[in-house]
Amino acid sequence: MVISAAQLGFRELNEKIKSTSEDACINDCYGQRFIGCGASDKTITVNGTPGNALGAYLDGAMVQVNGNAQDAVGDTMNGGKIVIHGNVGDALGYSMRGGEIYVKGDAGYRTGIHMKQYKDIKPVIVIGGSAGSFLGEYLAGGIIIVLGLGSEDVPMGHFTGTGMHGGRIYIRTNADTDALLAGNLVVTQVIAEEATPDELKEIETYISEFAAHFGLYGTELVNNRFLLLRPNTNSPYKQLYTKN
């Protein structure tokens, strides 16, 4: 089904998407919210700029955006995939519980906040460019990968890993770890060290899929240096909530 969203409010547009068992192609999208909310069994292609909460509660469907997207993409997502051929706003993958999100460009603040996993159900976010401050805030599970393509050597803002108590963050960078900690780009409550070849095997599949979506070469990316952030289980909140 092909839908022109030019004259539709978000309620009308989403009713049209839900009413069909076919895949949906949405043209002329100008900020309509909640596209694909809870969808489980179709491919939704968006040409334009979807509004907040694209793919919220997504439960197995595939959403592709040929453009940028606004805040809260994949909010509380359970499964499926979201592919953004542009940039995204804040709170990407908020409380995400499963599935995968691939962003060609940059992401705003608080990417992956409250992401979590249950047993083998592991949410994954791959950002091609850079991410804003508070990346992985209160991360409880899953994987976040920041590739830093086309960005400076430090592809994230301040306070990465604040409150992190699970999951892993991989950042492609040549920056010195001590300098990142000293500059508050990474909080000292997490362990930050260069990823080993064995650790990088965990993300090879996701980087290869990212490359396939956007016409890049995944092998070249995964062979670069990555910084791995993981929670310090001995004292996860010591720096934030005590003086010593």
mmCIF file of N, CA, C and O in Angstrom, residues 1-4 13-27 35-36 39-47 58 60-64 81:
data_model
loop_
_atom_site.group_PDB
_atom_site.id
_atom_site.type_symbol
_atom_site.label_atom_id
_atom_site.label_comp_id
_atom_site.label_asym_id
_atom_site.label_seq_id
_atom_site.Cartn_x
_atom_site.Cartn_y
_atom_site.Cartn_z
ATOM 1 N N MET A 1 0.842 -1.197 0.000
ATOM 2 C CA MET A 1 0.000 0.000 0.000
ATOM 3 C C MET A 1 0.874 1.242 0.000
ATOM 4 O O MET A 1 1.810 1.347 0.804
ATOM 5 N N VAL A 2 0.573 2.179 -0.873
ATOM 6 C CA VAL A 2 1.273 3.457 -0.922
ATOM 7 C C VAL A 2 0.358 4.519 -0.329
ATOM 8 O O VAL A 2 -0.804 4.654 -0.727
ATOM 9 N N ILE A 3 0.874 5.282 0.634
ATOM 10 C CA ILE A 3 0.080 6.279 1.339
ATOM 11 C C ILE A 3 0.765 7.633 1.232
ATOM 12 O O ILE A 3 1.955 7.756 1.540
ATOM 13 N N SER A 4 0.032 8.647 0.816
ATOM 14 C CA SER A 4 0.546 10.012 0.886
ATOM 15 C C SER A 4 0.124 10.614 2.222
ATOM 16 O O SER A 4 -1.067 10.695 2.536
ATOM 17 N N LEU A 13 -3.055 8.709 9.653
ATOM 18 C CA LEU A 13 -1.978 7.974 9.000
ATOM 19 C C LEU A 13 -1.768 6.611 9.643
ATOM 20 O O LEU A 13 -1.680 5.584 8.956
ATOM 21 N N ASN A 14 -1.724 6.579 10.953
ATOM 22 C CA ASN A 14 -1.485 5.303 11.636
ATOM 23 C C ASN A 14 -2.654 4.339 11.497
ATOM 24 O O ASN A 14 -2.453 3.118 11.453
ATOM 25 N N GLU A 15 -3.845 4.852 11.400
ATOM 26 C CA GLU A 15 -4.992 3.972 11.146
ATOM 27 C C GLU A 15 -4.880 3.310 9.781
ATOM 28 O O GLU A 15 -5.195 2.137 9.602
ATOM 29 N N LYS A 16 -4.434 4.060 8.787
ATOM 30 C CA LYS A 16 -4.252 3.487 7.452
ATOM 31 C C LYS A 16 -3.185 2.387 7.469
ATOM 32 O O LYS A 16 -3.327 1.344 6.825
ATOM 33 N N ILE A 17 -2.098 2.619 8.200
ATOM 34 C CA ILE A 17 -1.030 1.620 8.278
ATOM 35 C C ILE A 17 -1.537 0.354 8.954
ATOM 36 O O ILE A 17 -1.288 -0.771 8.492
ATOM 37 N N LYS A 18 -2.274 0.514 10.039
ATOM 38 C CA LYS A 18 -2.760 -0.645 10.793
ATOM 39 C C LYS A 18 -3.859 -1.406 10.053
ATOM 40 O O LYS A 18 -4.049 -2.599 10.271
ATOM 41 N N SER A 19 -4.554 -0.716 9.173
ATOM 42 C CA SER A 19 -5.709 -1.340 8.517
ATOM 43 C C SER A 19 -5.318 -2.294 7.388
ATOM 44 O O SER A 19 -6.168 -3.034 6.885
ATOM 45 N N THR A 20 -4.065 -2.277 6.984
ATOM 46 C CA THR A 20 -3.654 -3.131 5.871
ATOM 47 C C THR A 20 -2.725 -4.243 6.344
ATOM 48 O O THR A 20 -1.908 -4.041 7.252
ATOM 49 N N SER A 21 -2.858 -5.411 5.722
ATOM 50 C CA SER A 21 -1.933 -6.505 5.991
ATOM 51 C C SER A 21 -0.722 -6.447 5.066
ATOM 52 O O SER A 21 0.219 -7.228 5.210
ATOM 53 N N GLU A 22 -0.737 -5.518 4.124
ATOM 54 C CA GLU A 22 0.355 -5.364 3.169
ATOM 55 C C GLU A 22 1.472 -4.501 3.769
ATOM 56 O O GLU A 22 1.289 -3.812 4.771
ATOM 57 N N ASP A 23 2.627 -4.541 3.117
ATOM 58 C CA ASP A 23 3.676 -3.585 3.451
ATOM 59 C C ASP A 23 3.179 -2.185 3.100
ATOM 60 O O ASP A 23 2.336 -2.014 2.220
ATOM 61 N N ALA A 24 3.711 -1.189 3.794
ATOM 62 C CA ALA A 24 3.257 0.187 3.596
ATOM 63 C C ALA A 24 4.421 1.078 3.190
ATOM 64 O O ALA A 24 5.503 1.026 3.790
ATOM 65 N N CYS A 25 4.189 1.899 2.169
ATOM 66 C CA CYS A 25 5.167 2.913 1.743
ATOM 67 C C CYS A 25 4.522 4.274 1.950
ATOM 68 O O CYS A 25 3.484 4.576 1.345
ATOM 69 N N ILE A 26 5.116 5.088 2.814
ATOM 70 C CA ILE A 26 4.550 6.384 3.173
ATOM 71 C C ILE A 26 5.350 7.484 2.509
ATOM 72 O O ILE A 26 6.550 7.639 2.756
ATOM 73 N N ASN A 27 4.709 8.249 1.666
ATOM 74 C CA ASN A 27 5.346 9.382 1.010
ATOM 75 C C ASN A 27 4.915 10.694 1.660
ATOM 76 O O ASN A 27 3.897 10.755 2.357
ATOM 77 N N ILE A 35 4.563 6.443 14.012
ATOM 78 C CA ILE A 35 4.485 5.572 12.832
ATOM 79 C C ILE A 35 5.059 4.201 13.166
ATOM 80 O O ILE A 35 6.160 4.079 13.716
ATOM 81 N N GLY A 36 4.305 3.163 12.846
ATOM 82 C CA GLY A 36 4.749 1.795 13.107
ATOM 83 C C GLY A 36 4.611 1.353 14.544
ATOM 84 O O GLY A 36 5.122 0.294 14.925
ATOM 85 N N ALA A 39 3.904 -2.409 15.554
ATOM 86 C CA ALA A 39 3.793 -3.245 14.354
ATOM 87 C C ALA A 39 4.651 -4.508 14.482
ATOM 88 O O ALA A 39 5.750 -4.476 15.023
ATOM 89 N N SER A 40 4.116 -5.619 13.945
ATOM 90 C CA SER A 40 4.805 -6.892 14.131
ATOM 91 C C SER A 40 5.027 -7.683 12.853
ATOM 92 O O SER A 40 5.809 -8.637 12.866
ATOM 93 N N ASP A 41 4.373 -7.338 11.744
ATOM 94 C CA ASP A 41 4.373 -8.286 10.632
ATOM 95 C C ASP A 41 4.416 -7.623 9.253
ATOM 96 O O ASP A 41 3.843 -8.138 8.298
ATOM 97 N N LYS A 42 5.091 -6.497 9.122
ATOM 98 C CA LYS A 42 5.134 -5.846 7.810
ATOM 99 C C LYS A 42 6.384 -4.986 7.707
ATOM 100 O O LYS A 42 7.085 -4.745 8.696
ATOM 101 N N THR A 43 6.660 -4.531 6.495
ATOM 102 C CA THR A 43 7.731 -3.562 6.254
ATOM 103 C C THR A 43 7.101 -2.198 5.998
ATOM 104 O O THR A 43 6.184 -2.080 5.174
ATOM 105 N N ILE A 44 7.569 -1.196 6.714
ATOM 106 C CA ILE A 44 7.063 0.167 6.572
ATOM 107 C C ILE A 44 8.207 1.039 6.081
ATOM 108 O O ILE A 44 9.237 1.162 6.740
ATOM 109 N N THR A 45 8.030 1.629 4.913
ATOM 110 C CA THR A 45 9.037 2.519 4.343
ATOM 111 C C THR A 45 8.527 3.949 4.425
ATOM 112 O O THR A 45 7.400 4.239 4.006
ATOM 113 N N VAL A 46 9.336 4.829 4.979
ATOM 114 C CA VAL A 46 8.943 6.228 5.156
ATOM 115 C C VAL A 46 9.851 7.113 4.310
ATOM 116 O O VAL A 46 11.069 7.107 4.474
ATOM 117 N N ASN A 47 9.236 7.866 3.412
ATOM 118 C CA ASN A 47 9.965 8.853 2.611
ATOM 119 C C ASN A 47 9.623 10.236 3.143
ATOM 120 O O ASN A 47 8.520 10.737 2.947
ATOM 121 N N LEU A 58 7.723 -1.397 18.800
ATOM 122 C CA LEU A 58 7.838 -2.252 17.617
ATOM 123 C C LEU A 58 8.044 -3.693 18.049
ATOM 124 O O LEU A 58 8.842 -3.979 18.943
ATOM 125 N N GLY A 60 8.543 -6.616 15.861
ATOM 126 C CA GLY A 60 8.946 -7.560 14.830
ATOM 127 C C GLY A 60 8.940 -7.012 13.423
ATOM 128 O O GLY A 60 9.478 -7.631 12.510
ATOM 129 N N ALA A 61 8.321 -5.870 13.210
ATOM 130 C CA ALA A 61 8.247 -5.278 11.874
ATOM 131 C C ALA A 61 9.584 -4.641 11.483
ATOM 132 O O ALA A 61 10.484 -4.487 12.304
ATOM 133 N N MET A 62 9.679 -4.283 10.213
ATOM 134 C CA MET A 62 10.843 -3.588 9.676
ATOM 135 C C MET A 62 10.422 -2.179 9.278
ATOM 136 O O MET A 62 9.431 -2.006 8.552
ATOM 137 N N VAL A 63 11.142 -1.174 9.766
ATOM 138 C CA VAL A 63 10.853 0.221 9.427
ATOM 139 C C VAL A 63 12.095 0.826 8.787
ATOM 140 O O VAL A 63 13.183 0.786 9.376
ATOM 141 N N GLN A 64 11.937 1.380 7.594
ATOM 142 C CA GLN A 64 13.034 2.063 6.917
ATOM 143 C C GLN A 64 12.645 3.510 6.665
ATOM 144 O O GLN A 64 11.537 3.781 6.198
ATOM 145 N N LYS A 81 13.383 -4.351 13.270
ATOM 146 C CA LYS A 81 14.512 -3.521 12.881
ATOM 147 C C LYS A 81 14.029 -2.150 12.423
ATOM 148 O O LYS A 81 12.978 -2.032 11.789
#
